[in-house]
PDB file of C-alpha atoms and ligand atoms in Angstrom:
ATOM      1  CA  UNK U 229       8.182   8.331  10.080  1.00  0.00           C
ATOM      2  CA  UNK U 230      11.902   7.781   9.618  1.00  0.00           C
ATOM      3  CA  UNK U 231      12.980   4.305  10.747  1.00  0.00           C
ATOM      4  CA  UNK U 232      16.465   3.482  12.059  1.00  0.00           C
ATOM      5  CA  UNK U 233      18.924   3.135   9.236  1.00  0.00           C
ATOM      6  CA  UNK U 234      22.507   3.698   8.178  1.00  0.00           C
ATOM      7  CA  UNK U 235      23.332   5.432   4.904  1.00  0.00           C
ATOM      8  CA  UNK U 236      26.674   4.949   3.231  1.00  0.00           C
ATOM      9  CA  UNK U 237      27.873   6.462  -0.023  1.00  0.00           C
ATOM     10  CA  UNK U 238      29.646   4.064  -2.326  1.00  0.00           C
ATOM     11  CA  UNK U 239      30.141   3.403  -6.013  1.00  0.00           C
ATOM     12  CA  UNK U 240      30.027  -0.327  -5.347  1.00  0.00           C
ATOM     13  CA  UNK U 241      26.574  -0.748  -6.883  1.00  0.00           C
ATOM     14  CA  UNK U 242      25.539  -2.029 -10.315  1.00  0.00           C
ATOM     15  CA  UNK U 243      25.883   0.454 -13.184  1.00  0.00           C
ATOM     16  CA  UNK U 244      22.140   1.123 -13.531  1.00  0.00           C
ATOM     17  CA  UNK U 245      21.528   1.464  -9.780  1.00  0.00           C
ATOM     18  CA  UNK U 246      21.781   4.820  -7.952  1.00  0.00           C
ATOM     19  CA  UNK U 247      20.787   3.504  -4.539  1.00  0.00           C
ATOM     20  CA  UNK U 248      19.798   0.322  -2.800  1.00  0.00           C
ATOM     21  CA  UNK U 249      18.440  -0.632   0.602  1.00  0.00           C
ATOM     22  CA  UNK U 250      19.147  -3.961   2.277  1.00  0.00           C
ATOM     23  CA  UNK U 251      17.299  -4.090   5.563  1.00  0.00           C
ATOM     24  CA  UNK U 252      18.289  -0.947   7.509  1.00  0.00           C
ATOM     25  CA  UNK U 253      21.400  -0.341   5.371  1.00  0.00           C
ATOM     26  CA  UNK U 254      21.111   2.190   2.543  1.00  0.00           C
ATOM     27  CA  UNK U 255      23.829   2.459  -0.082  1.00  0.00           C
ATOM     28  CA  UNK U 256      23.782   5.432  -2.442  1.00  0.00           C
ATOM     29  CA  UNK U 257      26.303   6.371  -5.106  1.00  0.00           C
ATOM     30  CA  UNK U 258      28.225   9.544  -4.145  1.00  0.00           C
ATOM     31  CA  UNK U 259      26.977  11.254  -7.329  1.00  0.00           C
ATOM     32  CA  UNK U 260      23.451  11.137  -5.816  1.00  0.00           C
ATOM     33  CA  UNK U 261      24.385  12.273  -2.316  1.00  0.00           C
ATOM     34  CA  UNK U 262      22.281  15.424  -2.663  1.00  0.00           C
ATOM     35  CA  UNK U 263      19.350  13.739  -4.403  1.00  0.00           C
ATOM     36  CA  UNK U 264      16.605  13.893  -1.780  1.00  0.00           C
ATOM     37  CA  UNK U 265      14.340  11.745  -3.950  1.00  0.00           C
ATOM     38  CA  UNK U 266      16.672   8.768  -3.949  1.00  0.00           C
ATOM     39  CA  UNK U 267      17.093   9.030  -0.188  1.00  0.00           C
ATOM     40  CA  UNK U 268      13.306   9.124   0.192  1.00  0.00           C
ATOM     41  CA  UNK U 269      12.940   6.103  -2.129  1.00  0.00           C
ATOM     42  CA  UNK U 270      15.358   4.008  -0.085  1.00  0.00           C
ATOM     43  CA  UNK U 271      13.767   5.115   3.196  1.00  0.00           C
ATOM     44  CA  UNK U 272      10.466   3.667   1.968  1.00  0.00           C
ATOM     45  CA  UNK U 273      12.212   0.304   1.583  1.00  0.00           C
ATOM     46  CA  UNK U 274      13.744   0.652   5.067  1.00  0.00           C
ATOM     47  CA  UNK U 275      10.245   1.299   6.452  1.00  0.00           C
ATOM     48  CA  UNK U 276       8.936  -1.803   4.642  1.00  0.00           C
ATOM     49  CA  UNK U 277      11.721  -3.842   6.249  1.00  0.00           C
ATOM     50  CA  UNK U 278      11.021  -2.537   9.770  1.00  0.00           C
ATOM     51  CA  UNK U 279       7.237  -2.911   9.581  1.00  0.00           C
ATOM     52  CA  UNK U 280       7.544  -6.645   8.922  1.00  0.00           C
ATOM     53  CA  UNK U 281      10.242  -6.794  11.578  1.00  0.00           C
ATOM     54  CA  UNK U 282       7.884  -5.251  14.136  1.00  0.00           C
ATOM     55  CA  UNK U 283       5.236  -7.845  13.278  1.00  0.00           C
ATOM     56  CA  UNK U 284       7.783 -10.627  13.829  1.00  0.00           C
ATOM     57  CA  UNK U 285       8.842  -8.996  17.061  1.00  0.00           C
ATOM     58  CA  UNK U 286       5.214  -8.760  18.177  1.00  0.00           C
ATOM     59  CA  UNK U 287       4.641 -12.437  17.493  1.00  0.00           C
ATOM     60  CA  UNK U 288       7.873 -13.244  19.376  1.00  0.00           C
ATOM     61  CA  UNK U 289       6.669 -11.199  22.355  1.00  0.00           C
ATOM     62  CA  UNK U 290       3.331 -13.038  22.370  1.00  0.00           C
ATOM     63  CA  UNK U 291       5.136 -16.383  22.349  1.00  0.00           C
ATOM     64  CA  UNK U 292       7.398 -15.332  25.205  1.00  0.00           C
ATOM     65  CA  UNK U 293       5.039 -13.425  27.486  1.00  0.00           C
ATOM     66  CA  UNK U 294       1.535 -14.798  27.012  1.00  0.00           C
ATOM     67  CA  UNK U 295       1.226 -17.874  29.247  1.00  0.00           C
ATOM     68  CA  UNK U 296      -1.108 -19.697  26.822  1.00  0.00           C
ATOM     69  CA  UNK U 297       1.696 -19.645  24.223  1.00  0.00           C
ATOM     70  CA  UNK U 298       4.353 -20.679  26.736  1.00  0.00           C
ATOM     71  CA  UNK U 299       5.043 -24.041  25.169  1.00  0.00           C
ATOM     72  CA  UNK U 300       5.997 -22.239  21.944  1.00  0.00           C
ATOM     73  CA  UNK U 301       8.373 -19.747  23.561  1.00  0.00           C
ATOM     74  CA  UNK U 302      11.271 -21.567  21.884  1.00  0.00           C
ATOM     75  CA  UNK U 303       9.979 -20.274  18.560  1.00  0.00           C
ATOM     76  CA  UNK U 304      10.191 -16.604  19.585  1.00  0.00           C
ATOM     77  CA  UNK U 305      13.646 -15.961  18.039  1.00  0.00           C
ATOM     78  CA  UNK U 306      12.517 -17.688  14.855  1.00  0.00           C
ATOM     79  CA  UNK U 307       9.428 -15.478  14.675  1.00  0.00           C
ATOM     80  CA  UNK U 308      11.526 -12.343  15.186  1.00  0.00           C
ATOM     81  CA  UNK U 309      14.084 -13.401  12.577  1.00  0.00           C
ATOM     82  CA  UNK U 310      11.369 -14.393  10.135  1.00  0.00           C
ATOM     83  CA  UNK U 311       9.745 -10.968  10.540  1.00  0.00           C
ATOM     84  CA  UNK U 312      12.968  -9.196   9.760  1.00  0.00           C
ATOM     85  CA  UNK U 313      13.587 -11.435   6.762  1.00  0.00           C
ATOM     86  CA  UNK U 314      10.082 -11.264   5.363  1.00  0.00           C
ATOM     87  CA  UNK U 315      10.429  -8.052   3.331  1.00  0.00           C
ATOM     88  CA  UNK U 316      13.540  -9.393   1.571  1.00  0.00           C
ATOM     89  CA  UNK U 317      11.997 -12.794   0.945  1.00  0.00           C
ATOM     90  CA  UNK U 318       8.769 -11.354  -0.434  1.00  0.00           C
ATOM     91  CA  UNK U 319      10.710  -8.818  -2.498  1.00  0.00           C
ATOM     92  CA  UNK U 320      12.748 -11.566  -4.135  1.00  0.00           C
ATOM     93  CA  UNK U 321      10.020 -14.189  -4.444  1.00  0.00           C
ATOM     94  CA  UNK U 322       6.910 -12.202  -5.344  1.00  0.00           C
ATOM     95  CA  UNK U 323       6.620  -9.993  -8.423  1.00  0.00           C
ATOM     96  CA  UNK U 324       3.405  -8.604  -7.013  1.00  0.00           C
ATOM     97  CA  UNK U 325       5.086  -7.575  -3.752  1.00  0.00           C
ATOM     98  CA  UNK U 326       8.127  -6.201  -5.586  1.00  0.00           C
ATOM     99  CA  UNK U 327       5.866  -4.102  -7.820  1.00  0.00           C
ATOM    100  CA  UNK U 328       3.986  -2.737  -4.809  1.00  0.00           C
ATOM    101  CA  UNK U 329       7.279  -2.079  -3.002  1.00  0.00           C
ATOM    102  CA  UNK U 330       8.818  -0.177  -5.910  1.00  0.00           C
ATOM    103  CA  UNK U 331       5.681   1.758  -6.839  1.00  0.00           C
ATOM    104  CA  UNK U 332       5.443   2.900  -3.198  1.00  0.00           C
ATOM    105  CA  UNK U 333       9.091   3.970  -3.211  1.00  0.00           C
ATOM    106  CA  UNK U 334       8.921   5.759  -6.572  1.00  0.00           C
ATOM    107  CA  UNK U 335       5.722   7.561  -5.565  1.00  0.00           C
ATOM    108  CA  UNK U 336       7.551   8.942  -2.546  1.00  0.00           C
ATOM    109  CA  UNK U 337      10.597   9.782  -4.660  1.00  0.00           C
ATOM    110  CA  UNK U 338       8.441  11.769  -7.125  1.00  0.00           C
ATOM    111  CA  UNK U 339       7.524  14.235  -4.382  1.00  0.00           C
ATOM    112  CA  UNK U 340      11.113  15.468  -4.201  1.00  0.00           C
ATOM    113  CA  UNK U 341      11.541  16.872  -7.724  1.00  0.00           C
ATOM    114  CA  UNK U 342      10.109  19.949  -9.377  1.00  0.00           C
ATOM    115  CA  UNK U 343       9.932  18.234 -12.775  1.00  0.00           C
ATOM    116  CA  UNK U 344       7.618  15.315 -13.632  1.00  0.00           C
ATOM    117  CA  UNK U 345       9.635  12.085 -13.651  1.00  0.00           C
ATOM    118  CA  UNK U 346       6.727   9.634 -13.831  1.00  0.00           C
ATOM    119  CA  UNK U 347       7.624   8.441 -17.362  1.00  0.00           C
ATOM    120  CA  UNK U 348      11.262   7.900 -16.360  1.00  0.00           C
ATOM    121  CA  UNK U 349      10.307   6.009 -13.205  1.00  0.00           C
ATOM    122  CA  UNK U 350       7.686   3.993 -15.106  1.00  0.00           C
ATOM    123  CA  UNK U 351      10.463   2.973 -17.470  1.00  0.00           C
ATOM    124  CA  UNK U 352      12.715   2.019 -14.529  1.00  0.00           C
ATOM    125  CA  UNK U 353       9.933  -0.137 -13.072  1.00  0.00           C
ATOM    126  CA  UNK U 354       9.321  -1.740 -16.461  1.00  0.00           C
ATOM    127  CA  UNK U 355      13.016  -2.316 -17.298  1.00  0.00           C
ATOM    128  CA  UNK U 356      14.948  -3.010 -14.112  1.00  0.00           C
ATOM    129  CA  UNK U 357      12.925  -5.133 -11.703  1.00  0.00           C
ATOM    130  CA  UNK U 358      12.018  -8.252 -13.636  1.00  0.00           C
ATOM    131  CA  UNK U 359       8.317  -7.431 -13.414  1.00  0.00           C
ATOM    132  CA  UNK U 360       5.547  -8.356 -15.804  1.00  0.00           C
ATOM    133  CA  UNK U 361       4.352  -4.796 -16.392  1.00  0.00           C
ATOM    134  CA  UNK U 362       4.597  -2.497 -19.358  1.00  0.00           C
ATOM    135  CA  UNK U 363       5.864   1.054 -18.998  1.00  0.00           C
ATOM    136  CA  UNK U 364       2.283   2.286 -19.503  1.00  0.00           C
ATOM    137  CA  UNK U 365       0.957   0.021 -16.751  1.00  0.00           C
ATOM    138  CA  UNK U 366       3.711   1.187 -14.410  1.00  0.00           C
ATOM    139  CA  UNK U 367       2.944   4.813 -15.297  1.00  0.00           C
ATOM    140  CA  UNK U 368      -0.706   4.368 -14.301  1.00  0.00           C
ATOM    141  CA  UNK U 369       0.369   3.053 -10.895  1.00  0.00           C
ATOM    142  CA  UNK U 370       2.552   6.105 -10.175  1.00  0.00           C
TER     143      UNK U 370
HETATM  144 ZN1  LIG C 237      13.367   0.617  -4.893  1.00  0.00          ZN
END
C-alpha cells in the first residue's frame, strides 16, 4: 500500500545520504530520481510514519466518540499528535527500532535491483545509523 506522501528532489541532503523521509515528506537527490529502490526504501519509512499516526488517530477517535472516555476528550488532539510523532521519536531514541526500521526499508529496496546489494546495504546499516551491529549481523537481517 502506498501512503500519502510528497516527494521532492533536492541536493540539500548530507553527502552520504541519497534519500530521506521525514513524516510524509520524501527528499531524494536528483541523481537518484530514477532509482526505484531508493523510492521504495523511503516509502517504507512513510508507511511506518502513517501506521503510528493511524493508531494515534484511533485513540483520539475513541476519546472523542466513546461516551465512557468522554472526560478525556480533551486529550484527543494530544493522542493524534503523539501518534504522528511516535515513529520519529522511536527512530531517534531507540536503536532497536531504528534497526528494524532500516532493515525493513533496505529489504524492500533490495527487490528493485537485478544485482545483489545486500553487502552494500549491510555496510550502510553498520556505518551510517549509529547502531550497535556489525556488517555481518546486518547482512544476516537482510
Ligand atoms: Zn532508511
